[in-house]
Coordinates of C-alpha atoms in Angstrom, one line a residue:
Chain A
X92 CA -8.0 16.0 -26.1
X93 CA -6.5 12.5 -26.0
X94 CA -2.8 12.6 -25.3
X95 CA -0.6 9.9 -26.8
X96 CA 1.6 8.4 -24.0
X97 CA 5.3 9.1 -24.6
X98 CA 7.3 5.8 -25.1
X99 CA 9.5 6.3 -22.0
X100 CA 6.3 6.5 -19.9
X101 CA 5.0 3.3 -21.5
X102 CA 8.2 1.5 -20.8
X103 CA 8.3 2.8 -17.2
X104 CA 4.7 1.8 -16.7
X105 CA 5.3 -1.8 -18.0
X106 CA 8.2 -2.3 -15.7
X107 CA 6.3 -0.8 -12.8
X108 CA 3.4 -3.3 -13.4
X109 CA 5.9 -6.2 -13.6
X110 CA 7.4 -5.1 -10.2
X111 CA 4.0 -4.5 -8.5
X112 CA 2.8 -7.8 -9.9
X113 CA 5.9 -9.5 -8.5
X114 CA 7.1 -10.9 -11.8
X115 CA 10.3 -9.0 -10.8
X116 CA 11.1 -8.9 -7.1
X117 CA 13.4 -7.1 -4.7
X118 CA 17.0 -7.7 -5.7
X119 CA 16.2 -8.8 -9.2
X120 CA 18.1 -7.2 -12.1
X121 CA 16.0 -5.4 -14.6
X122 CA 16.5 -6.3 -18.3
X123 CA 19.6 -4.5 -19.5
X124 CA 19.4 -1.1 -21.3
X125 CA 20.4 -2.9 -24.6
X126 CA 17.6 -5.5 -24.1
X127 CA 15.0 -2.9 -23.4
X128 CA 16.1 -0.9 -26.6
X129 CA 15.6 -4.1 -28.6
X130 CA 12.3 -5.1 -26.9
X131 CA 10.6 -1.7 -27.4
X132 CA 12.5 -0.6 -30.6
X133 CA 13.6 2.7 -29.0
X134 CA 16.9 4.6 -28.5
X135 CA 19.0 4.2 -25.4
X136 CA 18.1 7.7 -24.2
X137 CA 14.4 6.8 -24.1
X138 CA 15.3 3.7 -22.0
X139 CA 17.4 5.8 -19.7
X140 CA 14.5 8.2 -19.2
X141 CA 12.2 5.4 -18.2
X142 CA 14.8 3.9 -15.8
X143 CA 15.4 7.3 -14.2
X144 CA 11.7 7.8 -13.6
X145 CA 11.5 4.4 -11.8
X146 CA 14.6 5.3 -9.8
X147 CA 13.1 8.6 -8.8
X148 CA 10.0 6.9 -7.5
X149 CA 12.1 4.5 -5.4
X150 CA 11.0 1.3 -7.2
X151 CA 14.5 0.5 -8.6
X152 CA 18.0 1.5 -7.7
X153 CA 21.3 1.5 -9.5
X154 CA 23.6 -1.4 -8.7
X155 CA 27.3 -0.6 -9.2
X156 CA 28.3 -2.2 -12.5
X157 CA 25.3 -4.5 -12.8
X158 CA 22.5 -2.2 -14.1
X159 CA 19.2 -1.4 -12.3
X160 CA 17.8 -3.7 -9.6
X161 CA 14.4 -3.8 -8.0
X162 CA 14.4 -2.0 -4.6
X163 CA 12.8 -3.5 -1.5
X164 CA 9.9 -1.9 0.2
X165 CA 8.5 -2.4 3.7
X166 CA 5.5 -4.7 4.0
X167 CA 3.2 -5.7 6.8
X168 CA 2.8 -9.5 7.3
X169 CA -0.3 -11.2 8.7
X170 CA -0.1 -14.8 9.8
X171 CA -3.2 -16.6 8.6
X172 CA -2.6 -19.5 11.0
X173 CA -3.5 -17.0 13.8
X174 CA -7.1 -16.1 14.2
X175 CA -6.5 -12.5 15.3
X176 CA -5.4 -9.3 13.6
X177 CA -1.9 -9.2 14.9
X178 CA 0.8 -8.5 12.4
X179 CA 4.4 -9.3 12.1
X180 CA 5.7 -5.9 11.2
X181 CA 8.7 -5.2 9.1
X182 CA 10.3 -2.8 11.5
X183 CA 10.6 -2.8 15.3
X184 CA 9.4 0.8 15.6
X185 CA 6.2 0.5 13.7
X186 CA 3.2 2.0 15.5
X187 CA -0.2 0.4 14.7
X188 CA -3.2 2.5 15.6
X189 CA -6.9 1.6 15.3
X190 CA -9.7 4.1 14.8
X191 CA -13.4 3.3 15.4
X192 CA -15.2 5.0 12.4
X193 CA -18.7 3.5 13.1
X194 CA -20.3 1.8 16.1
X195 CA -24.0 1.3 16.0
X196 CA -26.9 -1.2 16.2
X197 CA -28.1 -2.0 12.7
X198 CA -30.0 -4.6 10.7
X199 CA -27.4 -7.0 9.2
X200 CA -27.8 -7.8 5.4
X201 CA -29.1 -11.3 4.6
X202 CA -25.6 -12.4 3.4
X203 CA -23.9 -11.9 6.8
X204 CA -23.4 -15.4 8.3
X205 CA -25.0 -15.9 11.8
X206 CA -26.3 -12.2 11.9
X207 CA -28.2 -11.8 8.5
X208 CA -31.6 -10.3 9.0
X209 CA -31.2 -9.5 12.7
X210 CA -30.2 -6.4 14.6
X211 CA -26.6 -6.6 15.6
X212 CA -23.7 -4.4 16.7
X213 CA -21.9 -3.1 13.7
X214 CA -18.4 -1.7 13.8
X215 CA -16.3 -0.1 11.1
X216 CA -12.7 0.3 12.1
X217 CA -9.5 1.5 10.3
X218 CA -6.0 0.3 11.1
X219 CA -2.9 2.4 10.3
X220 CA 0.8 1.8 10.5
X221 CA 2.8 4.9 11.4
X222 CA -0.2 7.0 10.3
X223 CA -0.6 5.2 6.9
X224 CA -4.0 3.4 6.6
X225 CA -3.6 -0.3 5.6
X226 CA -6.9 -2.0 6.6
X227 CA -10.6 -1.3 6.9
X228 CA -12.5 -3.8 9.1
X229 CA -16.3 -4.2 9.1
X230 CA -17.5 -6.4 11.9
X231 CA -20.9 -7.7 13.1
X232 CA -21.3 -8.8 16.7
X233 CA -24.1 -10.1 18.9
X234 CA -26.1 -7.0 19.9
X235 CA -25.7 -7.5 23.7
X236 CA -22.0 -7.2 23.3
X237 CA -22.7 -3.4 23.1
X238 CA -23.4 -3.3 26.8
X239 CA -19.9 -4.6 27.6
X240 CA -17.6 -3.6 24.8
X241 CA -17.8 0.2 24.5
X242 CA -16.7 2.2 21.6
X243 CA -13.9 3.8 23.5
X244 CA -12.5 0.5 24.6
X245 CA -11.8 -0.4 21.0
X246 CA -9.6 2.6 20.1
X247 CA -6.1 1.4 19.5
X248 CA -7.1 -2.0 20.7
X249 CA -7.5 -5.6 19.5
X250 CA -11.1 -6.8 19.4
X251 CA -10.0 -10.3 20.1
X252 CA -8.1 -9.2 23.1
X253 CA -11.3 -7.4 24.3
X254 CA -13.3 -10.7 23.8
X255 CA -10.8 -12.4 26.1
X256 CA -10.4 -9.6 28.7
X257 CA -14.0 -8.3 28.9
X258 CA -16.1 -11.3 28.0
X259 CA -13.7 -14.0 29.1
X260 CA -14.2 -15.7 25.7
X261 CA -11.0 -16.2 23.7
X262 CA -11.3 -16.7 19.9
X263 CA -10.7 -20.4 19.2
X264 CA -11.1 -20.5 15.4
X265 CA -13.4 -20.0 12.6
X266 CA -13.8 -20.0 8.8
X267 CA -11.7 -17.6 6.8
X268 CA -11.8 -16.8 3.1
X269 CA -9.3 -14.7 1.1
X270 CA -10.0 -12.8 -2.1
X271 CA -8.5 -10.1 -4.3
X272 CA -11.0 -7.3 -5.1
X273 CA -10.8 -3.7 -6.4
X274 CA -11.3 -0.8 -4.0
X275 CA -14.7 0.8 -4.1
X276 CA -14.8 4.6 -4.1
X277 CA -15.5 4.6 -0.3
X278 CA -12.8 2.1 0.6
X279 CA -10.3 3.9 -1.7
X280 CA -10.9 7.1 0.2
X281 CA -10.6 5.4 3.6
X282 CA -7.4 3.6 2.6
X283 CA -6.0 6.7 0.8
X284 CA -5.6 4.9 -2.5
X285 CA -7.3 5.0 -5.9
X286 CA -10.7 3.4 -6.7
X287 CA -10.0 0.0 -8.3
X288 CA -6.6 -0.6 -6.5
X289 CA -6.2 -4.3 -5.7
X290 CA -7.1 -5.0 -2.1
X291 CA -6.6 -8.3 -0.2
X292 CA -9.9 -9.2 1.5
X293 CA -10.1 -11.5 4.4
X294 CA -13.5 -12.5 5.6
X295 CA -15.0 -15.0 8.0
X296 CA -16.4 -15.7 11.4
X297 CA -14.8 -16.3 14.8
X298 CA -16.1 -18.7 17.4
X299 CA -15.1 -19.4 21.0
X300 CA -14.0 -22.7 22.4
X301 CA -17.7 -23.9 22.7
X302 CA -18.2 -23.0 19.0
X303 CA -20.5 -20.0 19.9
X304 CA -20.3 -17.1 17.5
X305 CA -18.3 -14.0 18.5
X306 CA -18.1 -12.0 15.3
X307 CA -18.5 -12.0 11.5
X308 CA -16.0 -9.8 9.8
X309 CA -14.6 -8.5 6.5
X310 CA -11.1 -6.8 6.4
X311 CA -9.9 -5.1 3.3
X312 CA -6.1 -4.7 3.2
X313 CA -4.1 -2.5 0.9
X314 CA -2.5 -5.0 -1.6
X315 CA 0.6 -2.9 -1.9
X316 CA 1.3 -2.8 1.9
X317 CA 0.1 -6.2 3.3
X318 CA 0.9 -9.9 2.6
X319 CA -0.6 -12.9 4.3
X320 CA 1.7 -15.7 5.5
X321 CA 0.6 -19.3 5.5
X322 CA 3.0 -21.9 6.8
X323 CA 2.3 -25.5 6.0
X324 CA 4.0 -28.3 7.8
X325 CA 6.8 -29.3 8.1
X326 CA 8.3 -25.8 7.8
X327 CA 5.8 -24.6 10.4
X328 CA 6.8 -27.1 13.0
X329 CA 9.8 -25.3 14.6
X330 CA 7.8 -22.2 15.6
X331 CA 5.0 -21.6 18.1
X332 CA 3.1 -18.9 16.3
X333 CA 1.1 -17.5 19.2
X334 CA 4.2 -16.7 21.1
X335 CA 5.9 -15.0 18.2
X336 CA 4.5 -11.5 18.7
X337 CA 6.3 -8.3 18.9
X338 CA 5.8 -5.6 21.5
X339 CA 3.6 -2.8 20.4
X340 CA 1.0 -4.8 18.6
X341 CA -0.5 -6.3 21.7
X342 CA -1.9 -3.8 24.1
X343 CA -1.4 -5.9 27.2
X344 CA 1.4 -8.3 28.0
X345 CA -0.6 -10.1 30.7
X346 CA -3.4 -10.9 28.3
X347 CA -0.8 -12.1 25.8
X348 CA 0.3 -14.7 28.3
X349 CA -3.3 -15.8 29.0
X350 CA -3.9 -16.0 25.2
X351 CA -0.8 -18.1 24.9
X352 CA -2.2 -20.6 27.4
X353 CA -5.6 -20.6 25.5
X354 CA -3.7 -21.1 22.3
X355 CA -1.7 -24.0 23.7
X356 CA -4.8 -25.8 24.9
X357 CA -6.6 -25.2 21.6
X358 CA -3.5 -26.5 19.8
X359 CA -3.5 -29.7 21.8
X360 CA -7.1 -30.2 20.9
X361 CA -6.3 -29.6 17.2
X362 CA -3.3 -31.9 17.3
X363 CA -5.3 -34.8 18.8
X364 CA -8.2 -34.2 16.4
X365 CA -5.7 -34.3 13.5
X366 CA -4.3 -37.6 14.7
X367 CA -7.8 -39.0 15.1
X368 CA -8.8 -37.8 11.6
X369 CA -5.7 -39.2 10.1
X370 CA -6.3 -42.6 11.7
X371 CA -9.8 -42.6 10.3
X372 CA -8.5 -41.7 6.9
X373 CA -5.9 -44.5 7.1
X374 CA -8.6 -47.0 8.1
X375 CA -10.8 -46.0 5.1
X376 CA -7.9 -46.4 2.7
X377 CA -5.9 -49.4 3.9
Chain B
X276 CA -12.8 14.3 -26.9
X277 CA -13.6 13.7 -23.2
X278 CA -17.0 12.3 -22.6
X279 CA -18.9 13.1 -19.4
X280 CA -20.2 9.8 -17.9
X281 CA -24.1 9.7 -17.8
X282 CA -25.5 9.6 -14.2
X283 CA -27.1 6.2 -14.7
X284 CA -23.7 4.8 -15.7
X285 CA -22.0 6.3 -12.6
X286 CA -24.7 4.8 -10.3
X287 CA -24.4 1.4 -12.0
X288 CA -20.6 1.6 -11.8
X289 CA -20.7 2.4 -8.0
X290 CA -23.0 -0.5 -7.3
X291 CA -21.0 -2.8 -9.4
X292 CA -17.8 -1.9 -7.4
X293 CA -19.7 -2.4 -4.2
X294 CA -20.7 -5.9 -5.3
X295 CA -17.3 -6.8 -6.7
X296 CA -15.6 -5.5 -3.6
X297 CA -18.1 -7.7 -1.5
X298 CA -19.6 -4.8 0.5
X299 CA -22.8 -6.2 -1.0
X300 CA -23.0 -10.0 -1.4
X301 CA -25.1 -12.6 -3.1
X302 CA -28.7 -12.5 -1.7
X303 CA -28.3 -8.9 -0.3
X304 CA -31.0 -6.4 -1.2
X305 CA -29.7 -3.3 -3.0
X306 CA -30.7 0.1 -1.6
X307 CA -34.3 0.8 -2.6
X308 CA -35.0 2.9 -5.7
X309 CA -36.2 5.7 -3.4
X310 CA -33.0 5.6 -1.4
X311 CA -30.8 5.7 -4.6
X312 CA -32.9 8.7 -5.9
X313 CA -32.0 10.5 -2.6
X314 CA -28.4 9.4 -2.5
X315 CA -27.6 10.5 -6.0
X316 CA -30.2 13.3 -6.3
X317 CA -31.6 11.8 -9.5
X318 CA -35.0 10.9 -10.9
X319 CA -36.5 7.4 -10.5
X320 CA -36.1 6.7 -14.2
X321 CA -32.3 7.3 -14.0
X322 CA -32.1 4.8 -11.1
X323 CA -34.2 2.3 -13.0
X324 CA -31.9 2.6 -16.0
X325 CA -28.9 1.8 -13.7
X326 CA -30.6 -1.2 -12.2
X327 CA -31.6 -2.5 -15.6
X328 CA -28.0 -2.4 -16.8
X329 CA -26.8 -4.3 -13.7
X330 CA -29.6 -6.9 -14.3
X331 CA -28.7 -7.2 -17.9
X332 CA -25.1 -8.0 -17.0
X333 CA -26.3 -10.7 -14.5
X334 CA -24.9 -9.0 -11.4
X335 CA -28.3 -8.4 -9.8
X336 CA -31.8 -9.9 -10.2
X337 CA -35.3 -8.7 -9.4
X338 CA -36.8 -10.3 -6.2
X339 CA -40.6 -10.4 -6.3
X340 CA -41.9 -7.5 -4.1
X341 CA -38.5 -6.9 -2.5
X342 CA -36.6 -4.9 -5.0
X343 CA -33.2 -5.9 -6.6
X344 CA -30.9 -8.4 -5.0
X345 CA -27.3 -9.4 -5.7
X346 CA -27.1 -12.5 -7.9
X347 CA -24.8 -15.3 -7.0
X348 CA -21.9 -16.3 -9.4
X349 CA -19.9 -19.5 -9.6
X350 CA -16.5 -19.3 -7.9
X351 CA -13.5 -21.7 -7.7
X352 CA -12.3 -22.4 -4.1
X353 CA -8.8 -23.4 -3.2
X354 CA -8.1 -24.8 0.2
X355 CA -4.9 -23.2 1.6
X356 CA -4.5 -25.9 4.2
X357 CA -3.7 -28.2 1.3
X358 CA -0.3 -27.9 -0.3
X359 CA -1.5 -28.7 -3.9
X360 CA -3.4 -27.0 -6.6
X361 CA -6.6 -29.0 -6.2
X362 CA -9.8 -26.9 -6.1
X363 CA -13.1 -27.4 -4.7
X364 CA -15.2 -26.5 -7.6
X365 CA -18.6 -25.0 -7.5
X366 CA -20.2 -27.5 -9.9
X367 CA -19.8 -31.2 -10.4
X368 CA -19.3 -30.9 -14.1
X369 CA -16.5 -28.5 -14.1
X370 CA -13.6 -29.5 -16.3
X371 CA -10.2 -28.2 -15.3
X372 CA -7.5 -28.2 -18.0
X373 CA -3.7 -27.4 -17.7
X374 CA -1.6 -26.1 -20.6
X375 CA 2.2 -26.0 -20.5
X376 CA 3.1 -22.6 -22.1
X377 CA 6.8 -22.7 -21.4
X378 CA 9.2 -25.5 -20.4
X379 CA 12.9 -24.7 -20.5
X380 CA 16.2 -24.5 -18.6
X381 CA 16.9 -20.9 -17.5
X382 CA 18.9 -18.8 -15.1
X383 CA 16.6 -18.1 -12.1
X384 CA 16.5 -14.4 -11.0
X385 CA 18.3 -13.7 -7.7
X386 CA 15.0 -13.3 -5.8
X387 CA 13.8 -16.9 -6.4
X388 CA 14.2 -18.8 -3.1
X389 CA 16.5 -21.9 -3.4
X390 CA 17.1 -21.4 -7.1
X391 CA 18.2 -17.8 -7.5
X392 CA 21.3 -17.3 -9.6
X393 CA 21.4 -21.0 -10.7
X394 CA 20.2 -22.8 -13.9
X395 CA 16.9 -24.5 -13.1
X396 CA 13.9 -26.0 -14.9
X397 CA 11.3 -23.2 -15.5
X398 CA 7.7 -23.9 -16.2
X399 CA 4.9 -21.5 -17.1
X400 CA 1.5 -23.2 -17.1
X401 CA -2.1 -22.0 -17.4
X402 CA -5.2 -23.5 -15.7
X403 CA -8.7 -23.2 -17.1
X404 CA -12.1 -24.2 -15.9
X405 CA -14.5 -25.1 -18.7
X406 CA -12.2 -23.3 -21.1
X407 CA -12.0 -20.1 -19.0
X408 CA -8.5 -19.3 -17.8
X409 CA -8.3 -18.7 -14.1
X410 CA -4.6 -19.1 -13.1
X411 CA -1.1 -18.7 -14.5
X412 CA 1.6 -20.6 -12.6
X413 CA 5.4 -19.9 -12.9
X414 CA 7.5 -22.7 -11.3
X415 CA 11.2 -23.3 -10.8
X416 CA 12.4 -26.8 -10.3
X417 CA 15.8 -28.6 -9.8
X418 CA 17.3 -28.8 -13.2
X419 CA 17.7 -32.6 -13.2
X420 CA 13.9 -33.0 -12.8
X421 CA 13.8 -32.3 -16.5
X422 CA 15.2 -35.8 -17.2
X423 CA 12.2 -37.4 -15.5
X424 CA 9.2 -35.0 -15.7
X425 CA 8.6 -34.3 -19.3
X426 CA 6.7 -31.4 -20.8
X427 CA 4.0 -33.8 -22.1
X428 CA 3.5 -35.4 -18.7
X429 CA 2.4 -32.1 -17.3
X430 CA -0.5 -31.4 -19.8
X431 CA -3.8 -31.6 -17.9
X432 CA -1.9 -32.9 -14.9
X433 CA -1.0 -32.0 -11.3
X434 CA 2.7 -31.3 -10.8
X435 CA 2.4 -32.4 -7.2
X436 CA 0.9 -35.7 -8.4
X437 CA 3.8 -36.1 -10.8
X438 CA 6.3 -35.5 -7.9
X439 CA 4.7 -38.4 -6.1
X440 CA 4.1 -40.8 -9.0
X441 CA 7.4 -40.1 -11.0
X442 CA 9.9 -39.1 -8.3
X443 CA 8.3 -40.9 -5.3
X444 CA 8.5 -37.6 -3.4
X445 CA 5.2 -36.3 -2.1
X446 CA 4.9 -32.6 -1.1
X447 CA 4.9 -32.4 2.7
X448 CA 4.6 -28.7 3.1
X449 CA 6.3 -25.3 2.6
X450 CA 6.0 -21.6 3.1
X451 CA 3.2 -19.8 1.3
X452 CA 2.4 -16.1 0.9
X453 CA -0.8 -14.5 -0.4
X454 CA -1.0 -11.0 -2.0
X455 CA -3.4 -9.0 -4.1
X456 CA -1.7 -7.5 -7.2
X457 CA -2.8 -5.9 -10.4
X458 CA -2.5 -7.9 -13.7
X459 CA 0.5 -7.0 -15.9
X460 CA -0.2 -6.6 -19.6
X461 CA 1.1 -10.1 -20.2
X462 CA -0.8 -11.8 -17.3
X463 CA -3.9 -9.9 -18.4
X464 CA -3.6 -11.3 -21.9
X465 CA -3.1 -14.9 -20.6
X466 CA -6.0 -14.6 -18.1
X467 CA -8.2 -12.9 -20.7
X468 CA -8.8 -9.9 -18.5
X469 CA -7.8 -6.2 -18.4
X470 CA -4.4 -5.0 -17.3
X471 CA -4.7 -3.8 -13.7
X472 CA -7.4 -6.3 -12.8
X473 CA -7.0 -7.5 -9.2
X474 CA -5.3 -10.9 -9.1
X475 CA -4.8 -13.2 -6.1
X476 CA -1.1 -14.2 -6.0
X477 CA 0.0 -17.3 -4.1
X478 CA 3.7 -17.9 -3.9
X479 CA 6.0 -20.1 -2.0
X480 CA 8.1 -23.3 -1.9
X481 CA 7.3 -26.9 -1.6
X482 CA 9.5 -29.4 0.2
X483 CA 9.2 -33.2 0.6
X484 CA 9.1 -35.1 3.9
X485 CA 12.9 -34.8 4.4
X486 CA 12.6 -31.0 3.9
X487 CA 14.3 -31.1 0.5
X488 CA 13.2 -28.5 -2.1
X489 CA 10.8 -29.6 -4.8
X490 CA 9.7 -26.3 -6.3
X491 CA 9.4 -22.6 -5.9
X492 CA 6.3 -21.2 -7.5
X493 CA 4.1 -18.1 -8.1
X494 CA 0.4 -18.6 -9.1
X495 CA -1.6 -15.6 -10.2
X496 CA -5.4 -16.3 -9.9
X497 CA -8.2 -14.1 -11.4
X498 CA -9.7 -12.3 -8.4
X499 CA -13.2 -12.4 -9.8
X500 CA -13.1 -16.2 -10.2
X501 CA -11.1 -17.7 -7.3
X502 CA -11.3 -17.6 -3.5
X503 CA -8.9 -19.2 -1.0
X504 CA -10.4 -21.0 2.0
X505 CA -8.6 -21.1 5.3
X506 CA -10.2 -23.2 8.0
X507 CA -9.0 -22.6 11.5
X508 CA -9.8 -24.9 14.4
X509 CA -12.3 -25.8 15.8
X510 CA -14.5 -25.4 12.6
X511 CA -11.9 -27.4 10.6
X512 CA -12.0 -30.4 12.8
X513 CA -14.9 -32.4 11.3
X514 CA -13.4 -32.5 7.8
X515 CA -10.5 -34.5 6.4
X516 CA -9.4 -32.1 3.7
X517 CA -7.3 -34.4 1.6
X518 CA -10.2 -36.8 1.1
X519 CA -12.6 -34.1 0.1
X520 CA -11.8 -34.0 -3.5
X521 CA -14.1 -34.3 -6.4
X522 CA -13.7 -36.5 -9.5
X523 CA -12.3 -34.7 -12.5
X524 CA -9.7 -32.6 -10.7
X525 CA -7.4 -35.5 -9.8
X526 CA -6.1 -37.2 -13.0
X527 CA -5.6 -40.6 -11.3
X528 CA -7.8 -42.2 -8.7
X529 CA -5.0 -44.6 -7.6
X530 CA -2.5 -41.8 -7.0
X531 CA -5.3 -40.0 -5.0
X532 CA -5.4 -43.0 -2.7
X533 CA -1.6 -43.0 -2.2
X534 CA -1.6 -39.3 -1.7
X535 CA -4.3 -39.7 0.9
X536 CA -2.1 -42.2 2.8
X537 CA 0.9 -39.8 2.5
X538 CA -1.4 -37.0 3.7
X539 CA -2.6 -39.1 6.7
X540 CA 1.0 -39.9 7.8
X541 CA 2.0 -36.2 7.4
X542 CA -1.0 -35.2 9.4
X543 CA -0.2 -37.5 12.2
X544 CA 3.3 -36.0 12.3
X545 CA 1.8 -32.5 12.3
X546 CA -0.6 -33.5 15.1
X547 CA 2.1 -34.9 17.3
X548 CA 4.4 -31.9 16.7
X549 CA 1.5 -29.5 17.5
X550 CA 1.0 -31.4 20.8
X551 CA 4.7 -31.2 21.6
X552 CA 4.9 -27.5 20.8
X553 CA 1.8 -26.8 22.9
X554 CA 3.3 -28.6 25.9
X555 CA 6.5 -26.7 25.5
X556 CA 4.5 -23.4 25.3
X557 CA 2.6 -24.4 28.5
X558 CA 5.8 -25.2 30.3
X559 CA 7.2 -21.8 29.4
X560 CA 4.0 -20.0 30.6
X561 CA 2.9 -21.8 33.7

């Protein structure tokens, strides 16, 4: 039998969607009780029931003498200027773990760049923060990597760090694309969320300094837990992003240092190329 | 009365989610009819009914002698390395239009960076491609911009181009964040899609070359129509992104030339700063 949704549930649902969609953000005042009464043509007790439900779920909190404000929630941040999977975590004591769910040789579908239609090493991994899954990663690698990078070596580890430490080939860059998609039934189960939940999908390829392919990957992140940061100049200038990592994400401090050197060299190359491109552009336009 | 979903609808729905979630991509073969019969324990006629429904909706097409493959669909691409709203469009004859839905002075909520708690110029705009809405943009601007940038001047125009042409202040950069969120009822109506549909949200601030604030914005893009491109070096090196635009997106060819010069100068500054940062990083690590 179809159940008609009570009005207080509808009001709470509307406000929840506005908060989850970031029309209302942490610290923002919700519309006043009086305004909500007018907007929905309901009594004050109905509005209070809706606000109490949002408060009980932790989405809003009472602010002394000001009404209800949107509560803040912890979020994982990923820097898109970096090529790797490292995250700037909201809290110092966040533990990131990585499970290897699948590791096998398989025929890559035609659509997989560089690997389509060939047999390749296929990984499915899951990343969690304090035991809560936030990302599922599907990766295709050259098949002979299987001889060197074992399944066990990827547990609670960074694949990019393994490229550098085992193969001696640091990730120097690659194409990346970002999309918002709904969770499939399988991804929803792996990420402990509902089918259809918005996921932030990052996909692309990574190459080494010579431009040789290292991996083709897709990473589905839970939209309610993860945000990507993109810093454009000039605000990006004061920081050196590859040195900004926190302990706990990187499994090996020594490799972090070597990666930093690799990053610095790669950045000098990028800088010089940007200057050359800019001069070419000026010559074409002046 | 609750209706039990027929099996062919469930199979079609599962495959649709796998395509929309990009587990299966354009050109990929779907599992064979025999494999689907086994996976769902159904007859071949049920599987054929599911595939026919996907074919009718344009998601898949028959490939002679190979089975069903995922069809390609047009997508708008936005380059995150660029600061503006320009898009690399899938087809030459795409017409982008911009409506100004709201234009007023209003008190910015506390959460709005730079403008929170002050009266500012507030814009709500909608972008469409060939008449199909793909983005809703909410922008906060310094209140005195209202004297110079009129509502009419923003119709079918780029705000960043107006900053340059009217104020003489080109956007030089700024912080950007990307998230996947569900559509609110209001955004769903504006974007002609269902409430809860995954949207790709880009938000941040833009500053001029002196680092002075120009705008704080949130742009909700339809996840099924828009993808963001992020090129990391070295694959990004051969292109000069700010010269890669197509006619029709930019309202004014002359301003495009001036923007290109601004972009070139900004890029030289970025390049030099990257070199300086890299050298500092090397000195700290060697």
